[in-house]
PDB file of C-alpha atoms in Angstrom:
ATOM      1  CA  MET A 724     -14.768 -17.354 -22.225  1.00 66.00           C
ATOM      2  CA  ILE A 725     -14.370 -14.815 -19.436  1.00 78.00           C
ATOM      3  CA  ALA A 726     -17.891 -15.602 -18.210  1.00 77.00           C
ATOM      4  CA  GLN A 727     -17.023 -19.288 -17.810  1.00 81.00           C
ATOM      5  CA  LYS A 728     -13.805 -18.532 -15.941  1.00 82.00           C
ATOM      6  CA  LEU A 729     -15.521 -16.124 -13.558  1.00 84.00           C
ATOM      7  CA  ALA A 730     -18.546 -18.362 -12.986  1.00 82.00           C
ATOM      8  CA  GLY A 731     -16.273 -21.291 -12.176  1.00 84.00           C
ATOM      9  CA  GLN A 732     -14.217 -19.245  -9.736  1.00 84.00           C
ATOM     10  CA  VAL A 733     -17.311 -17.859  -7.985  1.00 83.00           C
ATOM     11  CA  GLY A 734     -18.582 -21.425  -7.719  1.00 85.00           C
ATOM     12  CA  VAL A 735     -15.353 -22.481  -5.985  1.00 88.00           C
ATOM     13  CA  MET A 736     -15.713 -19.678  -3.451  1.00 85.00           C
ATOM     14  CA  PHE A 737     -19.330 -20.589  -2.826  1.00 85.00           C
ATOM     15  CA  LEU A 738     -18.200 -24.156  -2.046  1.00 91.00           C
ATOM     16  CA  LEU A 739     -15.657 -22.737   0.421  1.00 92.00           C
ATOM     17  CA  MET A 740     -18.516 -20.893   2.108  1.00 89.00           C
ATOM     18  CA  ALA A 741     -20.484 -24.151   2.188  1.00 92.00           C
ATOM     19  CA  ILE A 742     -17.589 -25.766   4.073  1.00 95.00           C
ATOM     20  CA  GLY A 743     -17.858 -22.960   6.620  1.00 93.00           C
ATOM     21  CA  VAL A 744     -21.580 -23.595   7.008  1.00 92.00           C
ATOM     22  CA  PHE A 745     -20.905 -27.317   7.460  1.00 95.00           C
ATOM     23  CA  ILE A 746     -18.258 -26.948  10.169  1.00 95.00           C
ATOM     24  CA  ARG A 747     -20.472 -24.461  12.024  1.00 94.00           C
ATOM     25  CA  LYS A 748     -23.499 -26.778  11.885  1.00 93.00           C
ATOM     26  CA  LYS A 749     -21.331 -29.648  13.168  1.00 93.00           C
ATOM     27  CA  GLY A 750     -20.004 -27.531  16.026  1.00 92.00           C
ATOM     28  CA  ILE A 751     -16.407 -27.756  14.820  1.00 94.00           C
ATOM     29  CA  VAL A 752     -15.971 -23.964  14.793  1.00 90.00           C
ATOM     30  CA  SER A 753     -17.887 -21.396  16.833  1.00 90.00           C
ATOM     31  CA  VAL A 754     -19.013 -17.955  15.694  1.00 84.00           C
ATOM     32  CA  GLU A 755     -16.597 -16.401  18.187  1.00 85.00           C
ATOM     33  CA  SER A 756     -13.699 -18.383  16.701  1.00 88.00           C
ATOM     34  CA  ALA A 757     -14.727 -17.253  13.226  1.00 85.00           C
ATOM     35  CA  ARG A 758     -14.662 -13.624  14.346  1.00 82.00           C
ATOM     36  CA  GLN A 759     -11.180 -14.107  15.786  1.00 86.00           C
ATOM     37  CA  PHE A 760      -9.956 -15.648  12.537  1.00 87.00           C
ATOM     38  CA  SER A 761     -11.641 -12.793  10.681  1.00 83.00           C
ATOM     39  CA  ASN A 762      -9.486 -10.366  12.650  1.00 84.00           C
ATOM     40  CA  PHE A 763      -6.457 -12.486  11.739  1.00 90.00           C
ATOM     41  CA  ALA A 764      -7.379 -12.184   8.061  1.00 88.00           C
ATOM     42  CA  LEU A 765      -7.942  -8.446   8.392  1.00 84.00           C
ATOM     43  CA  PHE A 766      -4.853  -7.530  10.409  1.00 88.00           C
ATOM     44  CA  ILE A 767      -2.311 -10.077   9.132  1.00 92.00           C
ATOM     45  CA  ILE A 768      -3.283 -11.677   5.829  1.00 92.00           C
ATOM     46  CA  THR A 769      -4.520  -8.530   4.046  1.00 89.00           C
ATOM     47  CA  PRO A 770      -1.402  -6.396   4.760  1.00 92.00           C
ATOM     48  CA  ALA A 771       0.857  -9.347   3.875  1.00 94.00           C
ATOM     49  CA  LEU A 772      -0.939  -9.758   0.564  1.00 91.00           C
ATOM     50  CA  LEU A 773      -0.712  -6.058  -0.276  1.00 91.00           C
ATOM     51  CA  VAL A 774       3.021  -5.889   0.384  1.00 94.00           C
ATOM     52  CA  ASN A 775       3.622  -9.128  -1.509  1.00 93.00           C
ATOM     53  CA  VAL A 776       1.703  -8.011  -4.623  1.00 90.00           C
ATOM     54  CA  PHE A 777       3.867  -4.892  -5.037  1.00 91.00           C
ATOM     55  CA  GLN A 778       7.144  -6.841  -4.940  1.00 92.00           C
ATOM     56  CA  ARG A 779       7.753  -6.481  -8.689  1.00 89.00           C
ATOM     57  CA  ASP A 780       9.893  -4.542 -11.145  1.00 89.00           C
ATOM     58  CA  PHE A 781       8.928  -0.943 -11.904  1.00 86.00           C
ATOM     59  CA  HIS A 782       7.649  -0.236 -15.418  1.00 86.00           C
ATOM     60  CA  PRO A 783       6.277   3.152 -16.573  1.00 85.00           C
ATOM     61  CA  GLU A 784       3.339   1.448 -18.317  1.00 86.00           C
ATOM     62  CA  MET A 785       2.343  -0.384 -15.146  1.00 88.00           C
ATOM     63  CA  ALA A 786       2.791   2.797 -13.099  1.00 88.00           C
ATOM     64  CA  ALA A 787       0.305   4.557 -15.402  1.00 91.00           C
ATOM     65  CA  SER A 788      -2.145   1.680 -14.992  1.00 93.00           C
ATOM     66  CA  ILE A 789      -1.774   1.810 -11.210  1.00 92.00           C
ATOM     67  CA  ALA A 790      -2.430   5.568 -11.187  1.00 93.00           C
ATOM     68  CA  LEU A 791      -5.525   5.160 -13.375  1.00 96.00           C
ATOM     69  CA  SER A 792      -6.778   2.331 -11.181  1.00 95.00           C
ATOM     70  CA  ALA A 793      -6.410   4.467  -8.042  1.00 94.00           C
ATOM     71  CA  LEU A 794      -8.288   7.340  -9.692  1.00 96.00           C
ATOM     72  CA  LEU A 795     -11.164   5.101 -10.801  1.00 97.00           C
ATOM     73  CA  VAL A 796     -11.504   3.432  -7.397  1.00 96.00           C
ATOM     74  CA  ALA A 797     -11.625   6.820  -5.654  1.00 96.00           C
ATOM     75  CA  VAL A 798     -14.232   8.097  -8.127  1.00 96.00           C
ATOM     76  CA  PHE A 799     -16.333   4.979  -7.616  1.00 97.00           C
ATOM     77  CA  HIS A 800     -16.498   5.307  -3.838  1.00 96.00           C
ATOM     78  CA  LEU A 801     -17.323   9.015  -3.986  1.00 96.00           C
ATOM     79  CA  LEU A 802     -20.000   8.345  -6.583  1.00 96.00           C
ATOM     80  CA  ALA A 803     -21.418   5.361  -4.697  1.00 96.00           C
ATOM     81  CA  ALA A 804     -21.627   7.351  -1.458  1.00 94.00           C
ATOM     82  CA  LEU A 805     -23.639  10.051  -3.248  1.00 95.00           C
ATOM     83  CA  LEU A 806     -25.937   7.766  -5.246  1.00 96.00           C
ATOM     84  CA  THR A 807     -26.849   5.508  -2.336  1.00 96.00           C
ATOM     85  CA  ARG A 808     -27.841   8.319   0.016  1.00 93.00           C
ATOM     86  CA  PRO A 809     -31.401   8.722  -1.360  1.00 94.00           C
ATOM     87  CA  LEU A 810     -31.732   4.965  -1.910  1.00 94.00           C
ATOM     88  CA  PHE A 811     -31.156   4.081   1.751  1.00 91.00           C
ATOM     89  CA  PRO A 812     -32.521   6.995   3.830  1.00 85.00           C
ATOM     90  CA  HIS A 813     -32.088   6.925   7.597  1.00 74.00           C
ATOM     91  CA  ARG A 814     -35.469   6.274   9.235  1.00 66.00           C
ATOM     92  CA  GLY A 815     -34.884   7.279  12.837  1.00 60.00           C
ATOM     93  CA  ASP A 816     -32.866   6.333  15.902  1.00 57.00           C
ATOM     94  CA  GLY A 817     -34.201   2.776  15.998  1.00 56.00           C
ATOM     95  CA  ASP A 818     -33.211   2.081  12.404  1.00 60.00           C
ATOM     96  CA  ASP A 819     -30.009   0.036  12.296  1.00 69.00           C
ATOM     97  CA  ARG A 820     -30.644  -1.575   8.927  1.00 85.00           C
ATOM     98  CA  SER A 821     -30.578   1.394   6.555  1.00 88.00           C
ATOM     99  CA  ALA A 822     -26.965   2.247   7.441  1.00 89.00           C
ATOM    100  CA  VAL A 823     -25.911  -1.404   7.144  1.00 92.00           C
ATOM    101  CA  ALA A 824     -27.741  -1.735   3.816  1.00 93.00           C
ATOM    102  CA  ARG A 825     -26.076   1.389   2.440  1.00 94.00           C
ATOM    103  CA  LEU A 826     -22.691   0.196   3.664  1.00 94.00           C
ATOM    104  CA  GLY A 827     -23.317  -3.168   1.998  1.00 95.00           C
ATOM    105  CA  ALA A 828     -24.371  -1.575  -1.289  1.00 96.00           C
ATOM    106  CA  ILE A 829     -21.109   0.387  -1.455  1.00 96.00           C
ATOM    107  CA  SER A 830     -18.722  -2.198   0.006  1.00 94.00           C
ATOM    108  CA  SER A 831     -17.396  -4.763  -2.464  1.00 95.00           C
ATOM    109  CA  ASN A 832     -15.723  -7.991  -1.396  1.00 91.00           C
ATOM    110  CA  CYS A 833     -12.841  -6.809  -3.556  1.00 88.00           C
ATOM    111  CA  GLY A 834     -10.046  -8.489  -1.641  1.00 81.00           C
ATOM    112  CA  PHE A 835     -11.249 -11.942  -0.733  1.00 81.00           C
ATOM    113  CA  MET A 836     -13.165 -12.467  -4.007  1.00 85.00           C
ATOM    114  CA  GLY A 837     -11.772  -9.836  -6.380  1.00 84.00           C
ATOM    115  CA  ILE A 838      -8.210 -11.143  -6.397  1.00 85.00           C
ATOM    116  CA  PRO A 839      -8.976 -14.773  -7.321  1.00 85.00           C
ATOM    117  CA  LEU A 840     -11.543 -13.619  -9.883  1.00 88.00           C
ATOM    118  CA  MET A 841      -9.065 -11.287 -11.587  1.00 87.00           C
ATOM    119  CA  THR A 842      -6.328 -13.911 -11.495  1.00 85.00           C
ATOM    120  CA  ALA A 843      -8.623 -16.470 -13.126  1.00 82.00           C
ATOM    121  CA  ALA A 844      -9.847 -14.081 -15.822  1.00 84.00           C
ATOM    122  CA  MET A 845      -6.817 -11.879 -16.489  1.00 85.00           C
ATOM    123  CA  GLY A 846      -3.695 -13.498 -15.046  1.00 83.00           C
ATOM    124  CA  GLU A 847      -1.566 -12.826 -11.973  1.00 81.00           C
ATOM    125  CA  ASP A 848      -0.425  -9.359 -13.079  1.00 81.00           C
ATOM    126  CA  SER A 849      -3.975  -8.082 -12.513  1.00 85.00           C
ATOM    127  CA  MET A 850      -3.652  -8.708  -8.771  1.00 86.00           C
ATOM    128  CA  ILE A 851      -2.008  -5.321  -8.409  1.00 89.00           C
ATOM    129  CA  PHE A 852      -5.254  -3.589  -9.416  1.00 92.00           C
ATOM    130  CA  ALA A 853      -7.120  -5.490  -6.723  1.00 90.00           C
ATOM    131  CA  ALA A 854      -4.471  -4.359  -4.239  1.00 89.00           C
ATOM    132  CA  ILE A 855      -5.069  -0.727  -5.197  1.00 91.00           C
ATOM    133  CA  TYR A 856      -8.807  -1.245  -4.750  1.00 93.00           C
ATOM    134  CA  ILE A 857      -8.294  -2.778  -1.300  1.00 90.00           C
ATOM    135  CA  GLY A 858      -6.147   0.135  -0.126  1.00 88.00           C
ATOM    136  CA  ILE A 859      -8.638   2.806  -1.176  1.00 92.00           C
ATOM    137  CA  PHE A 860     -11.590   0.707  -0.008  1.00 92.00           C
ATOM    138  CA  ASN A 861     -10.020   0.653   3.457  1.00 87.00           C
ATOM    139  CA  ILE A 862      -9.874   4.450   3.434  1.00 89.00           C
ATOM    140  CA  TYR A 863     -13.583   4.459   2.581  1.00 91.00           C
ATOM    141  CA  ILE A 864     -14.674   1.839   5.118  1.00 89.00           C
ATOM    142  CA  TRP A 865     -12.775   3.495   7.985  1.00 87.00           C
ATOM    143  CA  SER A 866     -14.069   6.978   7.142  1.00 87.00           C
ATOM    144  CA  HIS A 867     -17.521   7.168   5.563  1.00 87.00           C
ATOM    145  CA  GLY A 868     -18.298   3.555   6.481  1.00 88.00           C
ATOM    146  CA  VAL A 869     -17.655   4.133  10.184  1.00 86.00           C
ATOM    147  CA  MET A 870     -19.529   7.453  10.032  1.00 85.00           C
ATOM    148  CA  LEU A 871     -22.600   5.641   8.677  1.00 86.00           C
ATOM    149  CA  LEU A 872     -22.624   3.249  11.615  1.00 84.00           C
ATOM    150  CA  ARG A 873     -21.727   5.739  14.346  1.00 81.00           C
ATOM    151  CA  ARG A 874     -23.864   8.526  12.847  1.00 73.00           C
ATOM    152  CA  ASP A 875     -21.715  11.193  14.497  1.00 69.00           C
ATOM    153  CA  GLY A 876     -20.307  12.788  11.321  1.00 63.00           C
ATOM    154  CA  ARG A 877     -16.723  12.614  12.603  1.00 70.00           C
ATOM    155  CA  ILE A 878     -13.741  11.399  10.602  1.00 70.00           C
ATOM    156  CA  ARG A 879     -11.067   9.798  12.773  1.00 76.00           C
ATOM    157  CA  TRP A 880      -7.899  10.087  10.728  1.00 79.00           C
ATOM    158  CA  LYS A 881      -5.876   7.949  13.109  1.00 80.00           C
ATOM    159  CA  GLU A 882      -8.212   4.990  12.530  1.00 77.00           C
ATOM    160  CA  ILE A 883      -8.003   5.489   8.772  1.00 80.00           C
ATOM    161  CA  LEU A 884      -4.222   5.814   8.553  1.00 83.00           C
ATOM    162  CA  LEU A 885      -3.602   2.901  10.919  1.00 84.00           C
ATOM    163  CA  SER A 886      -6.107   0.553   9.288  1.00 84.00           C
ATOM    164  CA  PRO A 887      -4.462  -2.681   8.064  1.00 85.00           C
ATOM    165  CA  GLY A 888      -5.342  -2.174   4.399  1.00 84.00           C
ATOM    166  CA  VAL A 889      -4.035   1.386   4.259  1.00 87.00           C
ATOM    167  CA  LEU A 890      -0.811   0.464   6.059  1.00 91.00           C
ATOM    168  CA  GLY A 891      -0.239  -2.575   3.849  1.00 91.00           C
ATOM    169  CA  ALA A 892      -0.986  -0.735   0.604  1.00 89.00           C
ATOM    170  CA  SER A 893       1.128   2.281   1.595  1.00 91.00           C
ATOM    171  CA  LEU A 894       4.112   0.104   2.480  1.00 94.00           C
ATOM    172  CA  GLY A 895       3.686  -1.956  -0.682  1.00 92.00           C
ATOM    173  CA  VAL A 896       3.539   1.110  -2.950  1.00 90.00           C
ATOM    174  CA  LEU A 897       6.536   2.690  -1.184  1.00 93.00           C
ATOM    175  CA  LEU A 898       8.643  -0.437  -1.657  1.00 94.00           C
ATOM    176  CA  TYR A 899       7.506  -0.611  -5.288  1.00 91.00           C
ATOM    177  CA  LEU A 900       8.408   3.002  -6.061  1.00 90.00           C
ATOM    178  CA  LEU A 901      11.791   2.725  -4.325  1.00 92.00           C
ATOM    179  CA  GLN A 902      12.334  -0.735  -5.843  1.00 93.00           C
ATOM    180  CA  ILE A 903      13.235  -2.228  -2.475  1.00 93.00           C
ATOM    181  CA  ARG A 904      13.136  -6.022  -2.541  1.00 93.00           C
ATOM    182  CA  LEU A 905      12.461  -7.922   0.657  1.00 93.00           C
ATOM    183  CA  PRO A 906      14.713 -10.837   1.702  1.00 93.00           C
ATOM    184  CA  GLY A 907      13.714 -14.220   0.315  1.00 91.00           C
ATOM    185  CA  LEU A 908      12.769 -15.635   3.724  1.00 94.00           C
ATOM    186  CA  LEU A 909      10.379 -12.768   4.444  1.00 94.00           C
ATOM    187  CA  LEU A 910       8.994 -12.801   0.913  1.00 93.00           C
ATOM    188  CA  ASP A 911       8.260 -16.529   1.143  1.00 95.00           C
ATOM    189  CA  THR A 912       6.444 -15.962   4.437  1.00 95.00           C
ATOM    190  CA  LEU A 913       4.331 -13.213   2.876  1.00 94.00           C
ATOM    191  CA  GLY A 914       3.608 -15.533  -0.040  1.00 93.00           C
ATOM    192  CA  PHE A 915       2.268 -18.272   2.219  1.00 94.00           C
ATOM    193  CA  LEU A 916       0.117 -15.779   4.131  1.00 94.00           C
ATOM    194  CA  SER A 917      -1.167 -14.337   0.850  1.00 90.00           C
ATOM    195  CA  GLY A 918      -2.237 -17.814  -0.208  1.00 90.00           C
ATOM    196  CA  MET A 919      -4.734 -17.811   2.658  1.00 91.00           C
ATOM    197  CA  ASN A 920      -6.424 -14.643   1.395  1.00 87.00           C
ATOM    198  CA  THR A 921      -9.400 -16.360  -0.247  1.00 85.00           C
ATOM    199  CA  PRO A 922      -9.956 -19.778   1.399  1.00 90.00           C
ATOM    200  CA  LEU A 923      -9.856 -18.663   5.034  1.00 90.00           C
ATOM    201  CA  PRO A 924     -12.165 -15.606   4.731  1.00 87.00           C
ATOM    202  CA  MET A 925     -14.685 -17.503   2.578  1.00 88.00           C
ATOM    203  CA  VAL A 926     -14.840 -20.355   5.108  1.00 91.00           C
ATOM    204  CA  ILE A 927     -15.203 -17.735   7.859  1.00 88.00           C
ATOM    205  CA  THR A 928     -18.064 -16.151   5.928  1.00 86.00           C
ATOM    206  CA  GLY A 929     -19.780 -19.535   5.782  1.00 89.00           C
ATOM    207  CA  VAL A 930     -19.471 -19.910   9.553  1.00 90.00           C
ATOM    208  CA  LEU A 931     -20.916 -16.431  10.137  1.00 84.00           C
ATOM    209  CA  ILE A 932     -23.967 -17.023   7.923  1.00 84.00           C
ATOM    210  CA  ALA A 933     -24.604 -20.624   8.997  1.00 87.00           C
ATOM    211  CA  ASP A 934     -27.202 -19.696  11.615  1.00 85.00           C
ATOM    212  CA  LEU A 935     -29.289 -17.509   9.309  1.00 84.00           C
ATOM    213  CA  ALA A 936     -32.913 -18.406   8.674  1.00 80.00           C
ATOM    214  CA  VAL A 937     -32.749 -19.300   4.975  1.00 78.00           C
ATOM    215  CA  GLY A 938     -36.445 -18.864   4.260  1.00 80.00           C
ATOM    216  CA  GLU A 939     -36.600 -15.487   5.989  1.00 80.00           C
ATOM    217  CA  THR A 940     -33.530 -14.291   4.096  1.00 82.00           C
ATOM    218  CA  LEU A 941     -34.854 -15.353   0.699  1.00 83.00           C
ATOM    219  CA  ARG A 942     -38.246 -13.693   1.320  1.00 86.00           C
ATOM    220  CA  ASP A 943     -36.883 -10.270   2.338  1.00 88.00           C
ATOM    221  CA  LEU A 944     -37.302  -8.046  -0.726  1.00 91.00           C
ATOM    222  CA  ARG A 945     -35.165  -5.293   0.811  1.00 92.00           C
ATOM    223  CA  LEU A 946     -32.194  -7.638   0.698  1.00 94.00           C
ATOM    224  CA  TYR A 947     -32.723  -8.169  -3.026  1.00 96.00           C
ATOM    225  CA  PHE A 948     -32.836  -4.418  -3.616  1.00 96.00           C
ATOM    226  CA  THR A 949     -29.528  -3.879  -1.813  1.00 96.00           C
ATOM    227  CA  ALA A 950     -27.981  -6.836  -3.640  1.00 96.00           C
ATOM    228  CA  PHE A 951     -29.164  -5.409  -6.977  1.00 97.00           C
ATOM    229  CA  VAL A 952     -27.557  -2.040  -6.240  1.00 97.00           C
ATOM    230  CA  ARG A 953     -24.301  -3.750  -5.203  1.00 97.00           C
ATOM    231  CA  LEU A 954     -24.099  -6.348  -7.962  1.00 97.00           C
ATOM    232  CA  VAL A 955     -25.702  -4.614 -10.936  1.00 97.00           C
ATOM    233  CA  GLY A 956     -26.685  -0.980 -10.385  1.00 97.00           C
ATOM    234  CA  LEU A 957     -23.410   0.580  -9.245  1.00 97.00           C
ATOM    235  CA  PRO A 958     -21.203  -1.569 -11.538  1.00 97.00           C
ATOM    236  CA  LEU A 959     -23.237  -0.566 -14.603  1.00 97.00           C
ATOM    237  CA  VAL A 960     -23.159   3.112 -13.627  1.00 97.00           C
ATOM    238  CA  MET A 961     -19.373   2.957 -13.233  1.00 97.00           C
ATOM    239  CA  LEU A 962     -18.959   1.049 -16.494  1.00 96.00           C
ATOM    240  CA  GLY A 963     -21.119   3.586 -18.320  1.00 96.00           C
ATOM    241  CA  LEU A 964     -19.089   6.507 -16.980  1.00 96.00           C
ATOM    242  CA  MET A 965     -15.792   4.891 -17.963  1.00 96.00           C
ATOM    243  CA  LEU A 966     -17.073   4.223 -21.476  1.00 96.00           C
ATOM    244  CA  LEU A 967     -18.490   7.753 -21.841  1.00 95.00           C
ATOM    245  CA  ALA A 968     -15.146   9.200 -20.735  1.00 94.00           C
ATOM    246  CA  GLY A 969     -13.358   6.972 -23.243  1.00 94.00           C
ATOM    247  CA  VAL A 970     -11.140   5.502 -20.525  1.00 95.00           C
ATOM    248  CA  PRO A 971     -10.362   2.282 -22.485  1.00 94.00           C
ATOM    249  CA  GLY A 972      -8.643   4.423 -25.133  1.00 90.00           C
ATOM    250  CA  TRP A 973      -6.461   6.513 -22.825  1.00 93.00           C
ATOM    251  CA  PHE A 974      -3.409   4.264 -23.278  1.00 91.00           C
ATOM    252  CA  ASP A 975      -2.582   0.671 -24.201  1.00 88.00           C
ATOM    253  CA  GLY A 976      -3.098  -0.798 -20.736  1.00 88.00           C
ATOM    254  CA  ALA A 977      -6.324   1.089 -19.994  1.00 92.00           C
ATOM    255  CA  PRO A 978      -8.757  -1.657 -21.167  1.00 93.00           C
ATOM    256  CA  THR A 979      -7.176  -4.049 -18.670  1.00 93.00           C
ATOM    257  CA  VAL A 980      -7.651  -1.501 -15.892  1.00 95.00           C
ATOM    258  CA  VAL A 981     -11.293  -0.978 -16.880  1.00 95.00           C
ATOM    259  CA  LEU A 982     -12.037  -4.707 -16.849  1.00 94.00           C
ATOM    260  CA  ALA A 983     -10.278  -5.108 -13.490  1.00 94.00           C
ATOM    261  CA  MET A 984     -12.331  -2.211 -12.155  1.00 95.00           C
ATOM    262  CA  VAL A 985     -15.576  -3.755 -13.380  1.00 96.00           C
ATOM    263  CA  ILE A 986     -14.767  -7.086 -11.719  1.00 95.00           C
ATOM    264  CA  SER A 987     -13.854  -5.327  -8.460  1.00 94.00           C
ATOM    265  CA  VAL A 988     -17.032  -3.261  -8.242  1.00 96.00           C
ATOM    266  CA  SER A 989     -19.191  -6.256  -9.243  1.00 96.00           C
ATOM    267  CA  CYS A 990     -18.185  -8.417  -6.274  1.00 95.00           C
ATOM    268  CA  PRO A 991     -20.801  -9.203  -3.603  1.00 94.00           C
ATOM    269  CA  VAL A 992     -21.239  -7.436  -0.285  1.00 95.00           C
ATOM    270  CA  ALA A 993     -18.017  -7.359   1.734  1.00 92.00           C
ATOM    271  CA  ILE A 994     -17.652  -9.320   4.951  1.00 86.00           C
ATOM    272  CA  SER A 995     -16.882  -5.913   6.509  1.00 86.00           C
ATOM    273  CA  THR A 996     -20.656  -5.397   6.464  1.00 89.00           C
ATOM    274  CA  VAL A 997     -20.806  -8.027   9.205  1.00 85.00           C
ATOM    275  CA  MET A 998     -17.668  -7.143  11.142  1.00 80.00           C
ATOM    276  CA  MET A 999     -17.963  -3.333  11.177  1.00 82.00           C
ATOM    277  CA  PRO A1000     -21.513  -3.244  12.637  1.00 83.00           C
ATOM    278  CA  THR A1001     -20.346  -5.696  15.306  1.00 76.00           C
ATOM    279  CA  ARG A1002     -17.619  -3.242  16.282  1.00 75.00           C
ATOM    280  CA  PHE A1003     -19.276   0.154  15.750  1.00 75.00           C
ATOM    281  CA  GLY A1004     -23.001  -0.542  16.081  1.00 71.00           C
ATOM    282  CA  GLY A1005     -25.632  -1.737  13.657  1.00 75.00           C
ATOM    283  CA  ASP A1006     -27.492  -4.881  12.712  1.00 81.00           C
ATOM    284  CA  ALA A1007     -24.653  -7.334  12.012  1.00 82.00           C
ATOM    285  CA  GLN A1008     -27.153 -10.144  11.393  1.00 85.00           C
ATOM    286  CA  TYR A1009     -28.700  -8.098   8.605  1.00 89.00           C
ATOM    287  CA  GLY A1010     -25.228  -7.588   7.175  1.00 89.00           C
ATOM    288  CA  ALA A1011     -24.691 -11.358   7.217  1.00 87.00           C
ATOM    289  CA  LYS A1012     -27.914 -11.827   5.240  1.00 90.00           C
ATOM    290  CA  LEU A1013     -26.674  -9.323   2.656  1.00 94.00           C
ATOM    291  CA  VAL A1014     -23.362 -11.159   2.345  1.00 91.00           C
ATOM    292  CA  ALA A1015     -25.085 -14.526   1.933  1.00 88.00           C
ATOM    293  CA  LEU A1016     -27.683 -13.451  -0.636  1.00 92.00           C
ATOM    294  CA  SER A1017     -25.354 -11.267  -2.709  1.00 94.00           C
ATOM    295  CA  THR A1018     -22.693 -13.993  -2.831  1.00 89.00           C
ATOM    296  CA  LEU A1019     -25.281 -16.478  -4.091  1.00 88.00           C
ATOM    297  CA  LEU A1020     -26.565 -14.080  -6.759  1.00 92.00           C
ATOM    298  CA  SER A1021     -23.041 -13.070  -7.811  1.00 92.00           C
ATOM    299  CA  ILE A1022     -22.568 -16.474  -9.442  1.00 88.00           C
ATOM    300  CA  PHE A1023     -24.777 -15.109 -12.217  1.00 91.00           C
ATOM    301  CA  THR A1024     -24.170 -11.350 -12.089  1.00 94.00           C
ATOM    302  CA  ILE A1025     -20.353 -11.138 -12.069  1.00 93.00           C
ATOM    303  CA  PRO A1026     -19.872 -13.112 -15.313  1.00 92.00           C
ATOM    304  CA  ALA A1027     -22.730 -11.182 -16.947  1.00 93.00           C
ATOM    305  CA  VAL A1028     -21.443  -7.718 -16.019  1.00 95.00           C
ATOM    306  CA  ALA A1029     -17.817  -8.573 -16.903  1.00 93.00           C
ATOM    307  CA  SER A1030     -18.897 -10.019 -20.258  1.00 93.00           C
ATOM    308  CA  LEU A1031     -20.934  -6.886 -20.961  1.00 94.00           C
ATOM    309  CA  ALA A1032     -17.892  -4.723 -20.208  1.00 93.00           C
ATOM    310  CA  GLN A1033     -15.680  -6.800 -22.477  1.00 91.00           C
ATOM    311  CA  TRP A1034     -18.286  -6.687 -25.275  1.00 92.00           C
ATOM    312  CA  ALA A1035     -18.792  -2.911 -24.916  1.00 91.00           C
ATOM    313  CA  MET A1036     -15.051  -2.241 -25.123  1.00 90.00           C
ATOM    314  CA  SER A1037     -14.720  -4.450 -28.196  1.00 86.00           C
ATOM    315  CA  ARG A1038     -17.545  -2.541 -29.919  1.00 84.00           C
ATOM    316  CA  GLY A1039     -16.397   0.932 -28.943  1.00 69.00           C
ATOM    317  CA  ASN A1040     -14.077   3.152 -30.965  1.00 69.00           C
ATOM    318  CA  PHE A1041     -11.368   3.677 -28.359  1.00 62.00           C
TER     319      PHE A1041
END
């Protein structure tokens, strides 16, 4: 059942990308316009979504689930950064692709795809786990992710703390813990902006990949390797660790957190793999190829990995 729900939702998002390809091919939207709208999604829609998701009543059980989710997301990104280092070695000053490939292997499209996938499979309450993932992912992408592209080894804390995802998640969590409710007018505005979280970015993604050479993309075996690590390798490693640690049995809500985590880490390469190289250096076109191929393959891999996780938890003695 969960496989059908996820496959259907991924199919919808792929059609949204196809609309983006169509309007780019017809000259309705330019690549530059798509990049501007991408910044709008990053700096306005994402923070609005994160604040909106946390506008809910405080419950100790949910607080425990949120804490566990944050721990698992942090562990995943640390683990992924370590495991991908030997898989994508830097090959010299002229090599822009290894850093982009490694960034793509680690970076999940957790926000634009993860939220609708979780909502379809697990209900609206699961959106809060996607919000936690987005906040911690932003810490990763603006620290280690930027370091990969700049190759200077420096962490710029100001960029991290002022990144849209971190600001939005921090404000959302603060309002949640203090149980501060926003006025209805503002909350409705955030709700409308949040509703744009999936359709706009997926159409933008379609515009950005519309000019790719399809045959060249499908023949590049390195792209398939990176997509495999992103869609199958890292999700299975994380699932295995959670099962070995007995995480589904830690408390009543833990299985839901584990399934949400599996869906989040199984999403295709994030659109950040196109936008960050454009800003900080790197082969953005290669990043676009990774986004396109991994999104196509995710129609099959996300339902399979999520179903495996659900089956494993049902068979385990947790």
